[in-house]
PDB file of C-alpha atoms in Angstrom:
ATOM      1  CA  MET A 553     -52.110  -8.232  73.602  1.00 95.00           C
ATOM      2  CA  LYS A 554     -56.537  -9.006  73.267  1.00 97.00           C
ATOM      3  CA  HIS A 555     -57.205 -11.408  70.346  1.00 98.00           C
ATOM      4  CA  ILE A 556     -60.858 -11.057  68.763  1.00 98.00           C
ATOM      5  CA  LEU A 557     -62.060 -13.809  66.699  1.00 98.00           C
ATOM      6  CA  VAL A 558     -64.550 -12.844  64.162  1.00 98.00           C
ATOM      7  CA  TYR A 559     -66.904 -15.553  62.628  1.00 98.00           C
ATOM      8  CA  GLY A 560     -68.798 -14.441  59.650  1.00 98.00           C
ATOM      9  CA  ASP A 561     -69.670 -14.331  56.070  1.00 98.00           C
ATOM     10  CA  SER A 562     -69.143 -12.679  52.707  1.00 98.00           C
ATOM     11  CA  MET A 563     -70.742  -9.412  54.870  1.00 98.00           C
ATOM     12  CA  SER A 564     -67.443  -9.608  57.296  1.00 98.00           C
ATOM     13  CA  TRP A 565     -65.320 -11.159  54.787  1.00 98.00           C
ATOM     14  CA  GLY A 566     -65.866  -7.270  53.005  1.00 98.00           C
ATOM     15  CA  LEU A 567     -67.029  -8.317  49.205  1.00 98.00           C
ATOM     16  CA  ILE A 568     -67.955  -5.229  47.535  1.00 98.00           C
ATOM     17  CA  PRO A 569     -72.043  -5.134  46.328  1.00 97.00           C
ATOM     18  CA  GLY A 570     -71.904  -6.241  42.429  1.00 94.00           C
ATOM     19  CA  THR A 571     -68.400  -7.673  42.337  1.00 95.00           C
ATOM     20  CA  ARG A 572     -66.416 -10.953  43.194  1.00 94.00           C
ATOM     21  CA  GLN A 573     -63.694  -8.134  44.881  1.00 97.00           C
ATOM     22  CA  ARG A 574     -63.044  -7.728  48.446  1.00 98.00           C
ATOM     23  CA  LEU A 575     -62.806  -4.518  50.357  1.00 98.00           C
ATOM     24  CA  PRO A 576     -59.044  -3.747  52.315  1.00 98.00           C
ATOM     25  CA  PHE A 577     -58.555  -4.431  55.422  1.00 98.00           C
ATOM     26  CA  GLU A 578     -58.890  -0.910  56.804  1.00 98.00           C
ATOM     27  CA  PHE A 579     -61.820  -0.090  55.325  1.00 98.00           C
ATOM     28  CA  ARG A 580     -63.445  -3.610  55.749  1.00 98.00           C
ATOM     29  CA  TRP A 581     -65.471  -3.489  59.073  1.00 99.00           C
ATOM     30  CA  PRO A 582     -63.279  -5.856  61.480  1.00 99.00           C
ATOM     31  CA  GLY A 583     -60.405  -3.961  60.065  1.00 98.00           C
ATOM     32  CA  VAL A 584     -62.103  -0.400  61.338  1.00 98.00           C
ATOM     33  CA  MET A 585     -62.756  -1.973  64.721  1.00 98.00           C
ATOM     34  CA  GLU A 586     -59.356  -3.010  65.347  1.00 98.00           C
ATOM     35  CA  ILE A 587     -57.335  -0.052  63.964  1.00 98.00           C
ATOM     36  CA  ALA A 588     -60.561   2.205  66.475  1.00 98.00           C
ATOM     37  CA  LEU A 589     -59.262   0.339  68.904  1.00 98.00           C
ATOM     38  CA  ASN A 590     -55.329   0.671  68.457  1.00 98.00           C
ATOM     39  CA  GLY A 591     -56.164   3.993  67.648  1.00 97.00           C
ATOM     40  CA  GLN A 592     -57.650   4.681  71.643  1.00 95.00           C
ATOM     41  CA  GLY A 593     -54.403   2.831  73.122  1.00 95.00           C
ATOM     42  CA  ARG A 594     -55.797  -0.560  73.539  1.00 95.00           C
ATOM     43  CA  ASP A 595     -53.237  -3.875  72.071  1.00 96.00           C
ATOM     44  CA  VAL A 596     -56.388  -5.633  69.909  1.00 98.00           C
ATOM     45  CA  ARG A 597     -55.504  -7.649  67.117  1.00 98.00           C
ATOM     46  CA  VAL A 598     -58.462  -9.261  65.100  1.00 98.00           C
ATOM     47  CA  ILE A 599     -58.431 -12.607  63.837  1.00 98.00           C
ATOM     48  CA  GLU A 600     -60.668 -12.666  60.189  1.00 98.00           C
ATOM     49  CA  GLU A 601     -62.080 -16.056  59.786  1.00 98.00           C
ATOM     50  CA  CYS A 602     -64.532 -15.435  56.642  1.00 98.00           C
ATOM     51  CA  LEU A 603     -66.156 -17.160  54.229  1.00 98.00           C
ATOM     52  CA  ASN A 604     -68.390 -16.123  51.354  1.00 98.00           C
ATOM     53  CA  GLY A 605     -71.697 -18.182  51.418  1.00 98.00           C
ATOM     54  CA  ARG A 606     -70.725 -19.301  55.001  1.00 98.00           C
ATOM     55  CA  ARG A 607     -74.580 -20.607  57.489  1.00 98.00           C
ATOM     56  CA  THR A 608     -74.912 -21.486  60.434  1.00 98.00           C
ATOM     57  CA  ALA A 609     -75.553 -24.854  60.580  1.00 98.00           C
ATOM     58  CA  TRP A 610     -76.413 -25.952  57.019  1.00 98.00           C
ATOM     59  CA  ASP A 611     -74.455 -27.549  54.376  1.00 98.00           C
ATOM     60  CA  ASP A 612     -74.142 -25.925  51.009  1.00 97.00           C
ATOM     61  CA  PRO A 613     -75.660 -28.096  48.401  1.00 96.00           C
ATOM     62  CA  PHE A 614     -73.237 -26.964  45.972  1.00 95.00           C
ATOM     63  CA  LYS A 615     -69.873 -25.588  47.625  1.00 95.00           C
ATOM     64  CA  PRO A 616     -68.267 -27.230  50.325  1.00 95.00           C
ATOM     65  CA  GLY A 617     -67.049 -26.351  53.486  1.00 97.00           C
ATOM     66  CA  ARG A 618     -69.740 -23.651  53.816  1.00 98.00           C
ATOM     67  CA  LYS A 619     -71.757 -24.970  57.339  1.00 98.00           C
ATOM     68  CA  GLY A 620     -70.397 -22.470  59.804  1.00 98.00           C
ATOM     69  CA  LEU A 621     -70.028 -25.482  63.049  1.00 98.00           C
ATOM     70  CA  ASP A 622     -67.882 -27.757  60.514  1.00 97.00           C
ATOM     71  CA  GLY A 623     -64.056 -26.719  61.554  1.00 96.00           C
ATOM     72  CA  LEU A 624     -65.114 -24.595  64.439  1.00 98.00           C
ATOM     73  CA  ALA A 625     -63.930 -26.218  67.373  1.00 97.00           C
ATOM     74  CA  GLN A 626     -60.557 -26.785  65.212  1.00 97.00           C
ATOM     75  CA  ARG A 627     -60.595 -22.964  65.073  1.00 97.00           C
ATOM     76  CA  MET A 628     -61.074 -22.221  68.631  1.00 98.00           C
ATOM     77  CA  GLU A 629     -58.308 -24.729  69.176  1.00 97.00           C
ATOM     78  CA  SER A 630     -56.012 -22.617  66.753  1.00 97.00           C
ATOM     79  CA  HIS A 631     -56.389 -19.519  67.568  1.00 98.00           C
ATOM     80  CA  SER A 632     -56.592 -19.608  71.395  1.00 98.00           C
ATOM     81  CA  PRO A 633     -55.898 -18.106  73.728  1.00 98.00           C
ATOM     82  CA  LEU A 634     -58.985 -15.526  72.762  1.00 98.00           C
ATOM     83  CA  ASP A 635     -60.896 -12.714  74.345  1.00 98.00           C
ATOM     84  CA  LEU A 636     -63.635 -12.751  72.309  1.00 98.00           C
ATOM     85  CA  VAL A 637     -65.686 -14.089  69.794  1.00 98.00           C
ATOM     86  CA  ILE A 638     -67.988 -11.857  67.700  1.00 98.00           C
ATOM     87  CA  ILE A 639     -70.504 -14.239  65.481  1.00 98.00           C
ATOM     88  CA  MET A 640     -72.043 -12.771  62.728  1.00 98.00           C
ATOM     89  CA  LEU A 641     -73.994 -14.988  60.302  1.00 98.00           C
ATOM     90  CA  GLY A 642     -77.209 -15.789  59.581  1.00 98.00           C
ATOM     91  CA  THR A 643     -77.839 -14.271  55.874  1.00 98.00           C
ATOM     92  CA  ASN A 644     -76.992 -17.348  54.005  1.00 98.00           C
ATOM     93  CA  ASP A 645     -79.078 -19.361  56.172  1.00 98.00           C
ATOM     94  CA  PHE A 646     -82.101 -18.251  53.825  1.00 98.00           C
ATOM     95  CA  GLN A 647     -80.542 -19.075  50.488  1.00 97.00           C
ATOM     96  CA  ALA A 648     -83.306 -20.427  48.121  1.00 96.00           C
ATOM     97  CA  ALA A 649     -81.992 -23.773  48.526  1.00 95.00           C
ATOM     98  CA  HIS A 650     -82.853 -24.081  51.961  1.00 96.00           C
ATOM     99  CA  ALA A 651     -86.298 -23.925  53.756  1.00 94.00           C
ATOM    100  CA  ASN A 652     -85.477 -21.632  57.089  1.00 97.00           C
ATOM    101  CA  ASN A 653     -86.897 -19.493  58.877  1.00 97.00           C
ATOM    102  CA  ALA A 654     -85.789 -16.896  61.689  1.00 98.00           C
ATOM    103  CA  PHE A 655     -86.852 -19.077  64.478  1.00 98.00           C
ATOM    104  CA  LEU A 656     -84.326 -22.291  62.516  1.00 98.00           C
ATOM    105  CA  SER A 657     -81.705 -19.954  62.007  1.00 98.00           C
ATOM    106  CA  ALA A 658     -81.459 -19.012  65.779  1.00 98.00           C
ATOM    107  CA  GLN A 659     -81.104 -22.375  66.536  1.00 98.00           C
ATOM    108  CA  GLY A 660     -78.457 -22.662  64.885  1.00 98.00           C
ATOM    109  CA  ILE A 661     -76.025 -19.500  66.134  1.00 98.00           C
ATOM    110  CA  ALA A 662     -77.350 -21.876  69.550  1.00 98.00           C
ATOM    111  CA  ALA A 663     -74.663 -24.315  67.891  1.00 98.00           C
ATOM    112  CA  LEU A 664     -72.149 -22.236  67.138  1.00 98.00           C
ATOM    113  CA  ILE A 665     -71.922 -21.335  70.649  1.00 98.00           C
ATOM    114  CA  THR A 666     -72.056 -24.276  72.131  1.00 98.00           C
ATOM    115  CA  ALA A 667     -69.030 -25.340  69.821  1.00 98.00           C
ATOM    116  CA  ILE A 668     -67.350 -22.188  70.762  1.00 98.00           C
ATOM    117  CA  ARG A 669     -67.545 -22.978  75.011  1.00 98.00           C
ATOM    118  CA  THR A 670     -67.182 -27.158  74.232  1.00 98.00           C
ATOM    119  CA  ALA A 671     -64.083 -26.828  71.996  1.00 98.00           C
ATOM    120  CA  PRO A 672     -60.813 -28.874  73.362  1.00 96.00           C
ATOM    121  CA  ILE A 673     -58.835 -26.000  73.969  1.00 97.00           C
ATOM    122  CA  GLU A 674     -55.977 -26.842  75.836  1.00 96.00           C
ATOM    123  CA  PRO A 675     -55.675 -27.088  79.740  1.00 95.00           C
ATOM    124  CA  GLY A 676     -55.525 -23.516  81.283  1.00 93.00           C
ATOM    125  CA  MET A 677     -56.934 -21.692  78.321  1.00 95.00           C
ATOM    126  CA  PRO A 678     -60.477 -19.136  78.893  1.00 95.00           C
ATOM    127  CA  VAL A 679     -63.378 -19.780  77.557  1.00 97.00           C
ATOM    128  CA  PRO A 680     -64.179 -16.621  75.592  1.00 98.00           C
ATOM    129  CA  PRO A 681     -67.257 -14.553  75.779  1.00 98.00           C
ATOM    130  CA  ILE A 682     -69.403 -14.587  73.132  1.00 98.00           C
ATOM    131  CA  LEU A 683     -71.036 -11.207  70.788  1.00 98.00           C
ATOM    132  CA  VAL A 684     -73.457 -12.078  68.725  1.00 98.00           C
ATOM    133  CA  VAL A 685     -74.254  -9.802  66.159  1.00 98.00           C
ATOM    134  CA  ALA A 686     -77.866 -10.243  63.489  1.00 98.00           C
ATOM    135  CA  PRO A 687     -76.881  -8.856  60.065  1.00 98.00           C
ATOM    136  CA  PRO A 688     -78.214  -6.223  58.891  1.00 98.00           C
ATOM    137  CA  PRO A 689     -81.771  -7.331  56.855  1.00 97.00           C
ATOM    138  CA  VAL A 690     -81.503  -8.114  53.223  1.00 97.00           C
ATOM    139  CA  ASP A 691     -82.922  -5.899  50.530  1.00 96.00           C
ATOM    140  CA  GLU A 692     -84.467  -7.267  47.299  1.00 91.00           C
ATOM    141  CA  PRO A 693     -82.027  -9.288  46.092  1.00 94.00           C
ATOM    142  CA  CYS A 694     -80.639  -8.098  42.645  1.00 92.00           C
ATOM    143  CA  GLY A 695     -77.466  -8.615  40.200  1.00 89.00           C
ATOM    144  CA  PRO A 696     -76.411 -12.304  38.933  1.00 89.00           C
ATOM    145  CA  ASN A 697     -77.213 -13.962  43.088  1.00 86.00           C
ATOM    146  CA  ALA A 698     -80.909 -12.035  42.570  1.00 92.00           C
ATOM    147  CA  PRO A 699     -81.959 -16.062  42.715  1.00 94.00           C
ATOM    148  CA  LYS A 700     -79.854 -17.144  45.243  1.00 95.00           C
ATOM    149  CA  PHE A 701     -81.844 -15.136  47.627  1.00 96.00           C
ATOM    150  CA  VAL A 702     -85.577 -15.365  46.573  1.00 93.00           C
ATOM    151  CA  GLU A 703     -87.963 -14.842  49.103  1.00 92.00           C
ATOM    152  CA  THR A 704     -84.924 -14.787  51.942  1.00 95.00           C
ATOM    153  CA  ARG A 705     -86.115 -11.069  52.601  1.00 93.00           C
ATOM    154  CA  ALA A 706     -90.224 -13.013  53.616  1.00 94.00           C
ATOM    155  CA  ARG A 707     -88.851 -15.332  55.688  1.00 95.00           C
ATOM    156  CA  SER A 708     -85.474 -13.803  57.716  1.00 97.00           C
ATOM    157  CA  GLN A 709     -88.433 -11.708  59.346  1.00 97.00           C
ATOM    158  CA  GLY A 710     -87.616 -11.166  62.501  1.00 97.00           C
ATOM    159  CA  LEU A 711     -83.930 -12.651  62.842  1.00 98.00           C
ATOM    160  CA  ASN A 712     -83.036  -9.890  65.251  1.00 98.00           C
ATOM    161  CA  ASP A 713     -85.662 -10.883  67.934  1.00 98.00           C
ATOM    162  CA  ALA A 714     -85.403 -14.273  67.198  1.00 98.00           C
ATOM    163  CA  TYR A 715     -81.185 -13.958  68.052  1.00 98.00           C
ATOM    164  CA  ARG A 716     -81.966 -11.959  70.593  1.00 98.00           C
ATOM    165  CA  LYS A 717     -84.247 -14.321  72.445  1.00 98.00           C
ATOM    166  CA  VAL A 718     -81.239 -17.180  71.807  1.00 98.00           C
ATOM    167  CA  CYS A 719     -78.521 -14.940  73.641  1.00 98.00           C
ATOM    168  CA  GLU A 720     -80.785 -13.922  76.721  1.00 98.00           C
ATOM    169  CA  LEU A 721     -81.216 -17.337  76.925  1.00 98.00           C
ATOM    170  CA  MET A 722     -77.363 -18.743  76.473  1.00 98.00           C
ATOM    171  CA  GLY A 723     -75.889 -15.562  78.178  1.00 98.00           C
ATOM    172  CA  CYS A 724     -74.125 -14.184  75.560  1.00 98.00           C
ATOM    173  CA  ARG A 725     -73.865 -10.591  74.242  1.00 98.00           C
ATOM    174  CA  PHE A 726     -76.009  -9.158  71.426  1.00 98.00           C
ATOM    175  CA  LEU A 727     -75.679  -6.352  68.874  1.00 98.00           C
ATOM    176  CA  ASP A 728     -78.414  -5.459  66.098  1.00 98.00           C
ATOM    177  CA  ALA A 729     -76.259  -4.435  62.990  1.00 98.00           C
ATOM    178  CA  GLY A 730     -79.569  -3.681  61.600  1.00 98.00           C
ATOM    179  CA  GLN A 731     -80.282  -0.440  63.673  1.00 98.00           C
ATOM    180  CA  VAL A 732     -76.418   0.453  62.635  1.00 98.00           C
ATOM    181  CA  ILE A 733     -76.136   0.052  58.908  1.00 98.00           C
ATOM    182  CA  SER A 734     -78.281  -1.013  55.954  1.00 98.00           C
ATOM    183  CA  VAL A 735     -77.380  -3.356  52.903  1.00 98.00           C
ATOM    184  CA  SER A 736     -76.701  -2.596  49.414  1.00 98.00           C
ATOM    185  CA  LYS A 737     -79.028  -0.676  46.689  1.00 96.00           C
ATOM    186  CA  ILE A 738     -76.510  -2.273  44.031  1.00 97.00           C
ATOM    187  CA  ASP A 739     -77.139  -5.871  45.012  1.00 97.00           C
ATOM    188  CA  GLY A 740     -79.530  -5.734  47.965  1.00 97.00           C
ATOM    189  CA  VAL A 741     -77.260  -8.378  50.675  1.00 97.00           C
ATOM    190  CA  HIS A 742     -73.447  -6.954  50.651  1.00 98.00           C
ATOM    191  CA  VAL A 743     -72.734  -3.720  52.337  1.00 98.00           C
ATOM    192  CA  ASP A 744     -71.103  -0.433  50.805  1.00 98.00           C
ATOM    193  CA  LYS A 745     -67.931   0.761  51.927  1.00 98.00           C
ATOM    194  CA  ASP A 746     -69.506   3.351  53.666  1.00 98.00           C
ATOM    195  CA  GLN A 747     -71.409   0.984  56.313  1.00 98.00           C
ATOM    196  CA  HIS A 748     -68.691  -1.052  56.156  1.00 98.00           C
ATOM    197  CA  ILE A 749     -66.605   2.061  58.519  1.00 98.00           C
ATOM    198  CA  LEU A 750     -69.466   2.816  60.070  1.00 98.00           C
ATOM    199  CA  PHE A 751     -70.515   0.074  61.371  1.00 98.00           C
ATOM    200  CA  GLY A 752     -66.326  -0.589  62.468  1.00 98.00           C
ATOM    201  CA  LYS A 753     -66.133   2.084  64.481  1.00 98.00           C
ATOM    202  CA  GLU A 754     -70.035   1.105  66.239  1.00 98.00           C
ATOM    203  CA  MET A 755     -68.252  -1.981  66.775  1.00 98.00           C
ATOM    204  CA  ALA A 756     -65.039  -0.986  68.273  1.00 98.00           C
ATOM    205  CA  ALA A 757     -67.434   1.650  70.726  1.00 97.00           C
ATOM    206  CA  PHE A 758     -69.097  -1.307  71.469  1.00 97.00           C
ATOM    207  CA  VAL A 759     -66.519  -4.180  72.143  1.00 97.00           C
ATOM    208  CA  ALA A 760     -64.104  -1.550  73.804  1.00 96.00           C
ATOM    209  CA  GLY A 761     -66.558  -2.325  77.068  1.00 92.00           C
ATOM    210  CA  LEU A 762     -66.243  -6.156  76.490  1.00 93.00           C
ATOM    211  CA  VAL A 763     -62.181  -6.478  75.993  1.00 91.00           C
TER     212      VAL A 763
END
């Protein structure tokens, strides 16, 4: 059996736009990906490590545990051996509490890549390949969470290109989710069910060549 770790935030957790509810496993993209890969005759298990509000390398000043770097090495230990790690983070780096730009968020991704590759996994266990996914661009945020994402759209411009450059430099695979899906009109930040399904199928096709 192949094991794939998805390290993400609320977009991968499956938060339903405009609510605090969660899509069922079979409708959020990691689940769609697993089902599609197994439907191709592959033996794959997707491990979801997704936390609402997670950043790459920054703390949430109001909620503990949202810094993606914290505990990542231990997660690598606990889930090894792994055949692939997928990182899909970045949107929360641009919350109003931070003064980040695309370059700084990409440096956060680079730090996560390094943490994965240097994690103290058991001797003889493989260091897994890494796939970095740039999240789809935020639209105009609306609803209760809108104040969190003031100016996010402007400050996150060029995030996909910044991530691509980091991946080229560090030898990781890269995928731009914004070329496949778009965020919901309901809140301008998260992804509707139909987009989860679409993206999960696209990811299955992409990942099939990696595991």
